mmCIF file of C-alpha atoms and ligand atoms in Angstrom:
data_model
loop_
_atom_site.group_PDB
_atom_site.id
_atom_site.type_symbol
_atom_site.label_atom_id
_atom_site.label_comp_id
_atom_site.label_asym_id
_atom_site.label_seq_id
_atom_site.Cartn_x
_atom_site.Cartn_y
_atom_site.Cartn_z
ATOM 1 C CA MET A 1 -13.383 -0.960 -10.905
ATOM 2 C CA ILE A 2 -11.425 -3.191 -10.091
ATOM 3 C CA VAL A 3 -7.467 -2.965 -9.360
ATOM 4 C CA SER A 4 -6.658 -6.267 -11.623
ATOM 5 C CA ASP A 5 -8.575 -4.917 -14.864
ATOM 6 C CA ILE A 6 -6.683 -1.447 -14.712
ATOM 7 C CA PHE A 7 -3.384 -3.359 -14.621
ATOM 8 C CA ARG A 8 -4.944 -5.063 -18.190
ATOM 9 C CA ALA A 9 -5.541 -2.286 -19.743
ATOM 10 C CA LYS A 10 -3.209 0.787 -18.153
ATOM 11 C CA ARG A 11 0.615 0.183 -19.627
ATOM 12 C CA PHE A 12 2.174 1.906 -16.346
ATOM 13 C CA VAL A 13 -0.469 2.181 -13.488
ATOM 14 C CA MET A 14 0.619 4.774 -11.092
ATOM 15 C CA SER A 15 -1.982 4.563 -7.720
ATOM 16 C CA ALA A 16 -1.372 6.687 -4.464
ATOM 17 C CA GLU A 17 -2.028 5.546 -0.399
ATOM 18 C CA VAL A 18 -4.034 7.557 2.033
ATOM 19 C CA PHE A 19 -4.571 6.970 5.371
ATOM 20 C CA PRO A 20 -8.114 8.140 7.450
ATOM 21 C CA PRO A 21 -7.621 9.776 10.709
ATOM 22 C CA LYS A 22 -7.477 8.479 13.976
ATOM 23 C CA ARG A 23 -11.156 9.377 15.197
ATOM 24 C CA ASN A 24 -14.654 9.934 13.571
ATOM 25 C CA GLY A 25 -15.446 12.720 11.993
ATOM 26 C CA MET A 26 -12.451 14.548 11.867
ATOM 27 C CA LEU A 27 -12.035 14.171 8.048
ATOM 28 C CA GLU A 28 -10.663 17.567 6.459
ATOM 29 C CA GLY A 29 -7.179 17.122 6.065
ATOM 30 C CA VAL A 30 -7.777 13.459 4.307
ATOM 31 C CA ILE A 31 -10.514 14.800 2.324
ATOM 32 C CA ARG A 32 -7.629 18.122 1.185
ATOM 33 C CA ALA A 33 -5.395 15.544 0.281
ATOM 34 C CA LEU A 34 -8.163 13.665 -1.613
ATOM 35 C CA LYS A 35 -8.658 16.285 -3.133
ATOM 36 C CA ASP A 36 -5.487 17.117 -4.286
ATOM 37 C CA ILE A 37 -4.733 14.059 -5.483
ATOM 38 C CA LYS A 38 -7.905 13.974 -7.687
ATOM 39 C CA GLY A 39 -6.052 16.831 -9.813
ATOM 40 C CA LEU A 40 -3.449 14.237 -10.602
ATOM 41 C CA SER A 41 -5.812 11.357 -12.100
ATOM 42 C CA PRO A 42 -4.447 8.374 -9.614
ATOM 43 C CA ASP A 43 -5.475 5.310 -11.081
ATOM 44 C CA PHE A 44 -6.905 4.327 -8.096
ATOM 45 C CA VAL A 45 -6.137 5.258 -3.923
ATOM 46 C CA SER A 46 -5.892 3.255 -1.106
ATOM 47 C CA ILE A 47 -6.989 4.113 2.031
ATOM 48 C CA THR A 48 -5.726 2.172 5.580
ATOM 49 C CA TYR A 49 -6.865 0.662 8.209
ATOM 50 C CA GLY A 50 -5.560 2.103 11.976
ATOM 51 C CA ALA A 51 -3.034 -0.467 12.989
ATOM 52 C CA ASN A 52 -3.696 -2.832 15.416
ATOM 53 C CA GLY A 53 -7.786 -2.940 13.874
ATOM 54 C CA ASN A 54 -8.746 0.582 15.186
ATOM 55 C CA GLY A 55 -10.170 3.328 13.452
ATOM 56 C CA GLY A 56 -12.349 0.747 10.777
ATOM 57 C CA ASP A 57 -15.359 3.339 10.089
ATOM 58 C CA THR A 58 -13.173 6.135 9.077
ATOM 59 C CA THR A 59 -11.844 4.265 6.747
ATOM 60 C CA ALA A 60 -14.816 3.341 5.002
ATOM 61 C CA ASP A 61 -16.174 7.090 5.848
ATOM 62 C CA VAL A 62 -13.196 8.663 3.525
ATOM 63 C CA ALA A 63 -13.677 5.446 1.112
ATOM 64 C CA SER A 64 -16.854 6.764 1.020
ATOM 65 C CA VAL A 65 -16.247 9.843 -0.190
ATOM 66 C CA ALA A 66 -13.459 9.044 -2.167
ATOM 67 C CA ILE A 67 -16.143 7.122 -4.334
ATOM 68 C CA ASP A 68 -18.993 9.598 -4.000
ATOM 69 C CA ALA A 69 -17.181 12.877 -4.002
ATOM 70 C CA PHE A 70 -14.100 12.619 -6.477
ATOM 71 C CA GLU A 71 -15.404 9.228 -8.617
ATOM 72 C CA MET A 72 -12.140 7.566 -7.603
ATOM 73 C CA THR A 73 -11.227 3.974 -8.193
ATOM 74 C CA THR A 74 -10.442 3.043 -4.186
ATOM 75 C CA VAL A 75 -9.058 0.137 -2.481
ATOM 76 C CA ALA A 76 -10.047 -0.302 1.193
ATOM 77 C CA HIS A 77 -7.460 -1.998 3.209
ATOM 78 C CA MET A 78 -8.354 -4.335 6.203
ATOM 79 C CA THR A 79 -6.200 -6.213 8.678
ATOM 80 C CA ALA A 80 -6.769 -8.938 10.316
ATOM 81 C CA VAL A 81 -6.039 -8.140 13.891
ATOM 82 C CA ASN A 82 -8.432 -8.142 16.933
ATOM 83 C CA MET A 83 -10.829 -9.116 14.076
ATOM 84 C CA THR A 84 -14.023 -11.219 14.595
ATOM 85 C CA VAL A 85 -15.994 -13.050 11.815
ATOM 86 C CA ALA A 86 -18.826 -10.860 13.132
ATOM 87 C CA LYS A 87 -16.872 -7.404 12.880
ATOM 88 C CA LEU A 88 -15.671 -8.370 9.369
ATOM 89 C CA GLU A 89 -19.006 -9.521 7.976
ATOM 90 C CA GLU A 90 -20.602 -5.932 9.505
ATOM 91 C CA LYS A 91 -17.429 -3.930 8.116
ATOM 92 C CA LEU A 92 -17.490 -5.910 4.676
ATOM 93 C CA GLU A 93 -21.563 -4.936 4.115
ATOM 94 C CA GLN A 94 -20.550 -0.991 5.097
ATOM 95 C CA LEU A 95 -18.192 -1.286 2.762
ATOM 96 C CA ALA A 96 -20.625 -2.531 -0.182
ATOM 97 C CA ARG A 97 -22.965 -0.662 0.206
ATOM 98 C CA LYS A 98 -20.232 2.464 0.294
ATOM 99 C CA GLY A 99 -19.353 0.740 -3.115
ATOM 100 C CA VAL A 100 -15.877 -0.248 -2.651
ATOM 101 C CA GLU A 101 -14.534 -3.294 -4.664
ATOM 102 C CA ASN A 102 -11.366 -3.877 -3.986
ATOM 103 C CA ILE A 103 -9.908 -4.195 -0.505
ATOM 104 C CA LEU A 104 -5.988 -4.960 0.511
ATOM 105 C CA THR A 105 -6.754 -8.047 3.047
ATOM 106 C CA LEU A 106 -4.220 -7.227 5.887
ATOM 107 C CA ARG A 107 -2.781 -9.414 8.953
ATOM 108 C CA GLY A 108 -2.007 -5.431 10.367
ATOM 109 C CA ASP A 109 0.495 -3.528 13.004
ATOM 110 C CA ILE A 110 0.724 -5.462 15.472
ATOM 111 C CA ALA A 111 1.353 -3.817 19.789
ATOM 112 C CA SER A 112 1.740 -5.330 23.030
ATOM 113 C CA ASP A 113 -2.129 -5.642 23.678
ATOM 114 C CA SER A 114 -3.186 -7.186 20.148
ATOM 115 C CA ALA A 115 -5.175 -10.137 19.990
ATOM 116 C CA PHE A 116 -6.068 -12.668 17.326
ATOM 117 C CA TYR A 117 -9.607 -13.866 17.801
ATOM 118 C CA ASP A 118 -10.910 -15.554 13.955
ATOM 119 C CA PHE A 119 -7.688 -14.549 11.703
ATOM 120 C CA ARG A 120 -4.144 -14.842 12.099
ATOM 121 C CA PHE A 121 -2.763 -14.054 8.719
ATOM 122 C CA ALA A 122 -3.515 -11.804 6.208
ATOM 123 C CA SER A 123 -4.363 -15.584 4.241
ATOM 124 C CA ASP A 124 -6.846 -16.906 6.837
ATOM 125 C CA LEU A 125 -8.839 -12.663 5.930
ATOM 126 C CA ALA A 126 -8.400 -13.204 1.972
ATOM 127 C CA ALA A 127 -9.397 -16.924 2.188
ATOM 128 C CA TYR A 128 -12.406 -16.126 4.249
ATOM 129 C CA ILE A 129 -13.899 -12.811 1.974
ATOM 130 C CA LYS A 130 -13.067 -14.771 -0.609
ATOM 131 C CA ARG A 131 -15.473 -17.666 0.316
ATOM 132 C CA ARG A 132 -18.263 -15.520 1.848
ATOM 133 C CA TYR A 133 -17.689 -12.308 -0.392
ATOM 134 C CA PRO A 134 -17.135 -13.266 -4.025
ATOM 135 C CA GLN A 135 -18.014 -10.252 -5.283
ATOM 136 C CA PHE A 136 -14.656 -8.335 -3.631
ATOM 137 C CA HIS A 137 -11.217 -8.422 -5.339
ATOM 138 C CA LEU A 138 -8.422 -9.635 -2.768
ATOM 139 C CA ILE A 139 -5.059 -7.193 -3.626
ATOM 140 C CA GLY A 140 -2.376 -8.221 -0.893
ATOM 141 C CA ALA A 141 0.643 -7.087 0.670
ATOM 142 C CA CYS A 142 4.410 -7.795 -0.022
ATOM 143 C CA TYR A 143 8.122 -7.061 0.739
ATOM 144 C CA PRO A 144 10.612 -7.527 -1.377
ATOM 145 C CA GLU A 145 13.461 -7.063 1.519
ATOM 146 C CA GLY A 146 11.648 -9.569 3.849
ATOM 147 C CA HIS A 147 8.672 -9.019 6.472
ATOM 148 C CA TYR A 148 10.275 -8.298 9.936
ATOM 149 C CA GLN A 149 8.954 -11.896 11.594
ATOM 150 C CA ALA A 150 9.530 -13.724 8.817
ATOM 151 C CA PRO A 151 12.407 -15.965 8.581
ATOM 152 C CA SER A 152 13.976 -15.318 5.447
ATOM 153 C CA LEU A 153 12.662 -13.808 2.659
ATOM 154 C CA GLU A 154 12.264 -17.450 0.699
ATOM 155 C CA ALA A 155 10.174 -18.225 3.853
ATOM 156 C CA ASP A 156 8.049 -14.831 3.047
ATOM 157 C CA VAL A 157 7.649 -15.452 -0.495
ATOM 158 C CA ASP A 158 6.264 -18.951 0.067
ATOM 159 C CA ASN A 159 3.716 -18.228 2.982
ATOM 160 C CA LEU A 160 2.811 -14.583 0.087
ATOM 161 C CA ARG A 161 1.726 -17.432 -1.793
ATOM 162 C CA ARG A 162 -0.525 -18.997 0.488
ATOM 163 C CA LYS A 163 -2.215 -15.709 0.549
ATOM 164 C CA ILE A 164 -2.058 -15.595 -3.597
ATOM 165 C CA ASP A 165 -3.925 -19.516 -2.955
ATOM 166 C CA ALA A 166 -6.558 -17.972 -0.835
ATOM 167 C CA GLY A 167 -7.506 -15.742 -3.469
ATOM 168 C CA VAL A 168 -5.258 -12.456 -3.751
ATOM 169 C CA GLU A 169 -5.393 -10.829 -7.646
ATOM 170 C CA HIS A 170 -2.605 -7.733 -6.715
ATOM 171 C CA LEU A 171 0.144 -7.268 -4.507
ATOM 172 C CA ILE A 172 1.537 -3.751 -2.883
ATOM 173 C CA THR A 173 5.188 -3.402 -1.624
ATOM 174 C CA GLN A 174 6.518 -2.389 1.679
ATOM 175 C CA LEU A 175 8.283 0.825 0.773
ATOM 176 C CA PHE A 176 11.783 0.220 0.021
ATOM 177 C CA PHE A 177 14.601 3.027 -1.057
ATOM 178 C CA ASP A 178 16.806 0.367 -2.489
ATOM 179 C CA ASN A 179 15.475 -0.334 -6.882
ATOM 180 C CA SER A 180 18.016 -3.317 -6.386
ATOM 181 C CA CYS A 181 16.341 -4.757 -3.390
ATOM 182 C CA PHE A 182 13.305 -4.601 -5.514
ATOM 183 C CA TYR A 183 14.811 -6.004 -9.053
ATOM 184 C CA ARG A 184 16.510 -9.384 -6.797
ATOM 185 C CA PHE A 185 12.602 -9.549 -5.455
ATOM 186 C CA ARG A 186 10.767 -9.118 -8.699
ATOM 187 C CA GLU A 187 13.625 -12.201 -10.055
ATOM 188 C CA LEU A 188 12.510 -14.821 -7.205
ATOM 189 C CA LEU A 189 9.328 -14.160 -7.535
ATOM 190 C CA ALA A 190 9.782 -15.696 -11.053
ATOM 191 C CA ARG A 191 11.905 -18.561 -9.870
ATOM 192 C CA LYS A 192 8.743 -19.445 -6.950
ATOM 193 C CA GLY A 193 6.039 -19.582 -10.181
ATOM 194 C CA ILE A 194 4.195 -15.755 -9.101
ATOM 195 C CA ASP A 195 2.963 -14.397 -11.778
ATOM 196 C CA THR A 196 0.434 -11.982 -9.534
ATOM 197 C CA PRO A 197 1.303 -8.682 -10.491
ATOM 198 C CA VAL A 198 2.903 -6.068 -8.283
ATOM 199 C CA SER A 199 2.852 -2.332 -7.769
ATOM 200 C CA ALA A 200 5.950 -0.822 -6.178
ATOM 201 C CA GLY A 201 5.583 0.724 -3.139
ATOM 202 C CA ILE A 202 7.236 4.471 -3.160
ATOM 203 C CA MET A 203 7.779 7.216 -0.452
ATOM 204 C CA PRO A 204 9.113 10.548 -1.119
ATOM 205 C CA ILE A 205 11.165 11.726 2.037
ATOM 206 C CA THR A 206 11.036 15.724 3.115
ATOM 207 C CA ASN A 207 12.056 15.875 6.227
ATOM 208 C CA ALA A 208 14.377 14.255 8.923
ATOM 209 C CA LEU A 209 11.266 13.091 11.645
ATOM 210 C CA GLN A 210 10.470 11.153 8.576
ATOM 211 C CA VAL A 211 13.530 9.392 8.011
ATOM 212 C CA SER A 212 14.576 7.995 11.379
ATOM 213 C CA ARG A 213 10.381 7.047 11.758
ATOM 214 C CA THR A 214 9.888 5.393 8.595
ATOM 215 C CA VAL A 215 13.232 3.635 8.215
ATOM 216 C CA ALA A 216 12.611 2.320 12.493
ATOM 217 C CA MET A 217 9.059 1.004 10.832
ATOM 218 C CA SER A 218 9.937 -0.656 7.738
ATOM 219 C CA GLY A 219 13.447 -1.770 7.987
ATOM 220 C CA ALA A 220 14.176 -0.735 4.538
ATOM 221 C CA HIS A 221 17.852 -0.679 3.364
ATOM 222 C CA ILE A 222 19.125 2.623 2.567
ATOM 223 C CA PRO A 223 21.708 2.603 -0.665
ATOM 224 C CA PRO A 224 24.632 5.293 -0.480
ATOM 225 C CA ASP A 225 23.772 7.119 -2.632
ATOM 226 C CA PHE A 226 19.751 7.827 -0.446
ATOM 227 C CA ALA A 227 22.570 7.887 2.671
ATOM 228 C CA LYS A 228 24.040 10.946 0.316
ATOM 229 C CA VAL A 229 21.004 12.347 0.628
ATOM 230 C CA ILE A 230 19.730 12.413 3.637
ATOM 231 C CA ALA A 231 23.002 13.077 5.257
ATOM 232 C CA ASN A 232 24.245 16.719 2.513
ATOM 233 C CA ASN A 233 20.334 18.464 2.831
ATOM 234 C CA ASP A 234 18.074 19.388 5.605
ATOM 235 C CA GLY A 235 15.013 21.536 5.988
ATOM 236 C CA PRO A 236 14.137 22.619 2.718
ATOM 237 C CA GLN A 237 16.952 21.393 0.890
ATOM 238 C CA LEU A 238 15.866 17.907 1.943
ATOM 239 C CA TYR A 239 12.281 18.375 0.574
ATOM 240 C CA ARG A 240 13.785 18.774 -2.645
ATOM 241 C CA ALA A 241 16.233 16.337 -2.650
ATOM 242 C CA GLY A 242 13.806 13.880 -1.441
ATOM 243 C CA ILE A 243 10.960 14.330 -3.974
ATOM 244 C CA ASP A 244 13.682 14.310 -6.424
ATOM 245 C CA TYR A 245 15.429 10.777 -5.130
ATOM 246 C CA ALA A 246 11.655 9.436 -5.151
ATOM 247 C CA VAL A 247 11.025 10.689 -9.063
ATOM 248 C CA GLU A 248 14.237 9.173 -10.086
ATOM 249 C CA GLN A 249 13.382 5.928 -7.917
ATOM 250 C CA ILE A 250 10.108 5.341 -9.989
ATOM 251 C CA ARG A 251 11.427 7.052 -13.478
ATOM 252 C CA ASP A 252 13.971 3.730 -13.109
ATOM 253 C CA LEU A 253 10.912 1.094 -12.090
ATOM 254 C CA HIS A 254 9.516 2.328 -15.351
ATOM 255 C CA ALA A 255 12.602 2.102 -17.015
ATOM 256 C CA ASN A 256 13.000 -2.063 -15.857
ATOM 257 C CA GLY A 257 9.134 -2.293 -17.357
ATOM 258 C CA VAL A 258 8.014 -2.246 -13.717
ATOM 259 C CA ARG A 259 4.055 -1.822 -14.522
ATOM 260 C CA GLY A 260 2.525 -0.282 -11.253
ATOM 261 C CA VAL A 261 4.045 2.230 -8.427
ATOM 262 C CA HIS A 262 2.190 2.956 -4.864
ATOM 263 C CA LEU A 263 2.880 6.184 -3.491
ATOM 264 C CA TYR A 264 2.530 6.027 0.327
ATOM 265 C CA THR A 265 1.772 9.914 0.466
ATOM 266 C CA MET A 266 0.977 10.270 4.010
ATOM 267 C CA ASN A 267 -2.311 12.829 3.690
ATOM 268 C CA LYS A 268 0.521 15.570 2.302
ATOM 269 C CA GLY A 269 -1.463 16.156 -1.420
ATOM 270 C CA GLU A 270 1.212 18.498 -2.982
ATOM 271 C CA ILE A 271 4.546 16.266 -2.667
ATOM 272 C CA ALA A 272 1.967 13.392 -4.674
ATOM 273 C CA GLN A 273 1.690 16.382 -7.200
ATOM 274 C CA GLU A 274 5.073 17.009 -7.109
ATOM 275 C CA VAL A 275 5.663 12.983 -7.791
ATOM 276 C CA PHE A 276 2.959 12.826 -10.439
ATOM 277 C CA ALA A 277 3.420 15.751 -12.732
ATOM 278 C CA ARG A 278 7.418 14.504 -12.841
ATOM 279 C CA CYS A 279 6.128 11.092 -13.672
ATOM 280 C CA LYS A 280 3.372 12.112 -16.108
ATOM 281 C CA ASP A 281 5.589 11.383 -19.701
ATOM 282 C CA LEU A 282 5.576 7.901 -18.078
ATOM 283 C CA ARG A 283 1.601 7.219 -17.606
ATOM 284 C CA ALA A 284 1.121 8.786 -21.142
HETATM 285 P P1 FAD B 320 1.080 -11.146 6.690
HETATM 286 O O1 FAD B 320 1.097 -11.996 5.166
HETATM 287 O O2 FAD B 320 0.253 -12.190 7.713
HETATM 288 O O3 FAD B 320 2.095 -12.079 7.203
HETATM 289 C C1 FAD B 320 2.748 -11.944 8.312
HETATM 290 C C2 FAD B 320 4.236 -12.457 8.802
HETATM 291 O O4 FAD B 320 3.237 -13.954 9.070
HETATM 292 C C3 FAD B 320 5.210 -13.065 7.548
HETATM 293 O O5 FAD B 320 6.333 -12.594 8.598
HETATM 294 C C4 FAD B 320 5.204 -13.745 6.934
HETATM 295 O O6 FAD B 320 6.552 -14.562 6.237
HETATM 296 C C5 FAD B 320 4.383 -15.080 8.124
HETATM 297 N N1 FAD B 320 3.162 -15.972 7.655
HETATM 298 C C6 FAD B 320 2.035 -15.484 7.046
HETATM 299 N N2 FAD B 320 0.839 -16.161 6.438
HETATM 300 C C7 FAD B 320 1.897 -17.632 7.244
HETATM 301 C C8 FAD B 320 1.345 -18.797 7.711
HETATM 302 N N3 FAD B 320 0.098 -19.521 7.352
HETATM 303 N N4 FAD B 320 2.327 -19.036 8.234
HETATM 304 C C9 FAD B 320 3.441 -18.548 9.197
HETATM 305 N N5 FAD B 320 3.817 -17.443 8.756
HETATM 306 C C10 FAD B 320 3.426 -16.932 8.096
HETATM 307 N N6 FAD B 320 -1.285 -2.063 8.597
HETATM 308 C C11 FAD B 320 -2.045 -1.478 9.192
HETATM 309 O O7 FAD B 320 -2.238 -1.969 10.531
HETATM 310 N N7 FAD B 320 -3.141 -0.771 8.343
HETATM 311 C C12 FAD B 320 -2.939 -0.297 7.266
HETATM 312 O O8 FAD B 320 -3.798 -0.185 6.299
HETATM 313 C C13 FAD B 320 -1.932 -1.417 6.424
HETATM 314 N N8 FAD B 320 -1.568 -1.601 5.202
HETATM 315 C C14 FAD B 320 -0.339 -2.022 4.494
HETATM 316 C C15 FAD B 320 -0.511 -1.688 3.196
HETATM 317 C C16 FAD B 320 1.386 -2.001 2.604
HETATM 318 C C17 FAD B 320 1.269 -2.035 1.208
HETATM 319 C C18 FAD B 320 1.911 -2.592 3.117
HETATM 320 C C19 FAD B 320 2.808 -3.348 2.854
HETATM 321 C C20 FAD B 320 1.585 -2.569 4.766
HETATM 322 C C21 FAD B 320 0.895 -2.201 5.338
HETATM 323 N N9 FAD B 320 0.285 -2.386 6.583
HETATM 324 C C22 FAD B 320 -0.986 -2.194 7.007
HETATM 325 C C23 FAD B 320 1.298 -3.204 6.997
HETATM 326 C C24 FAD B 320 0.802 -4.667 7.198
HETATM 327 O O9 FAD B 320 -0.192 -5.110 8.522
HETATM 328 C C25 FAD B 320 1.759 -4.994 8.628
HETATM 329 O O10 FAD B 320 3.307 -4.861 7.317
HETATM 330 C C26 FAD B 320 2.072 -6.713 9.216
HETATM 331 O O11 FAD B 320 2.915 -6.924 9.946
HETATM 332 C C27 FAD B 320 2.117 -7.846 7.988
HETATM 333 O O12 FAD B 320 1.034 -7.967 7.789
HETATM 334 P P2 FAD B 320 0.810 -8.445 6.334
HETATM 335 O O13 FAD B 320 -0.726 -8.279 5.460
HETATM 336 O O14 FAD B 320 1.795 -8.967 5.523
HETATM 337 O O15 FAD B 320 1.039 -10.168 6.815
#
């Protein structure tokens, strides 16, 4: 099934992201996470592609398990960094053989040795796939607080339009902790005439290390109520408080007319289980 059809059929869509192992063959952890997530009946799962263009085979391997063993609607992430036309075609044909219908087209996380060959931006990848492999349904990333390399949020949204013009039909946001940033972003999209459906990316923060890493990597704004959660809790208390905060965020998004939430699970099935269970009524 394609993600846009799920959004057309359901009032509130909940999905989840998992990541594959860095090396081939070590699939146990992600399979365990998929098994836990399958029990939650997610509307779809997405499987990341390694940073700096590494590890594409494991994405396809995990996609194959999600489709064949767990019968889940699956989105494979695909990145432009270090990507050539020949490599892309090989990967897309592999994904098509495994039954993947949805591709999240991305530029990719980069490193100091990153190179760009045939594609520079996510929109280049989307345009190529749309032209050569129109059977795939294309999804793109967006940034409620702006991408870190964009000169402004407005400029980033203008670039987002290029992705949509290139064939992207659904968007998933970067994680955020402040729903008001998302609501302002939604208004900006509307002002710019962008009506592509959006899944809001939510990551439950459950330990102190994750706080420093995630915040540094995403650049997400920490609103005062979440700052209090982080400052006043540690150990098991932070675990509980982090889940409570994510559930409150999701319930608020739902109450404000948001149609979909994508949960960044970090392969922790038990956390996803609790969040989904506490949002069950929203999906009824
Ligand atoms: P782009 O859309 O290409 O944008 C990158 C920057 O270039 C932005 O600043 C944008 O404003 C600008 N830009 C875009 N088009 C143009 C243009 N034509 N001219 C000038 N400037 C332009 N990374 C991974 O490596 N693997 C993953 O699996 C992965 N999954 C992700 C999933 C989601 C939902 C999100 C939000 C991010 C994910 N990332 C992943 C991280 C992502 O690759 C990085 O955030 C990356 O820095 C940008 O990717 P993008 O696709 O948004 O890039």
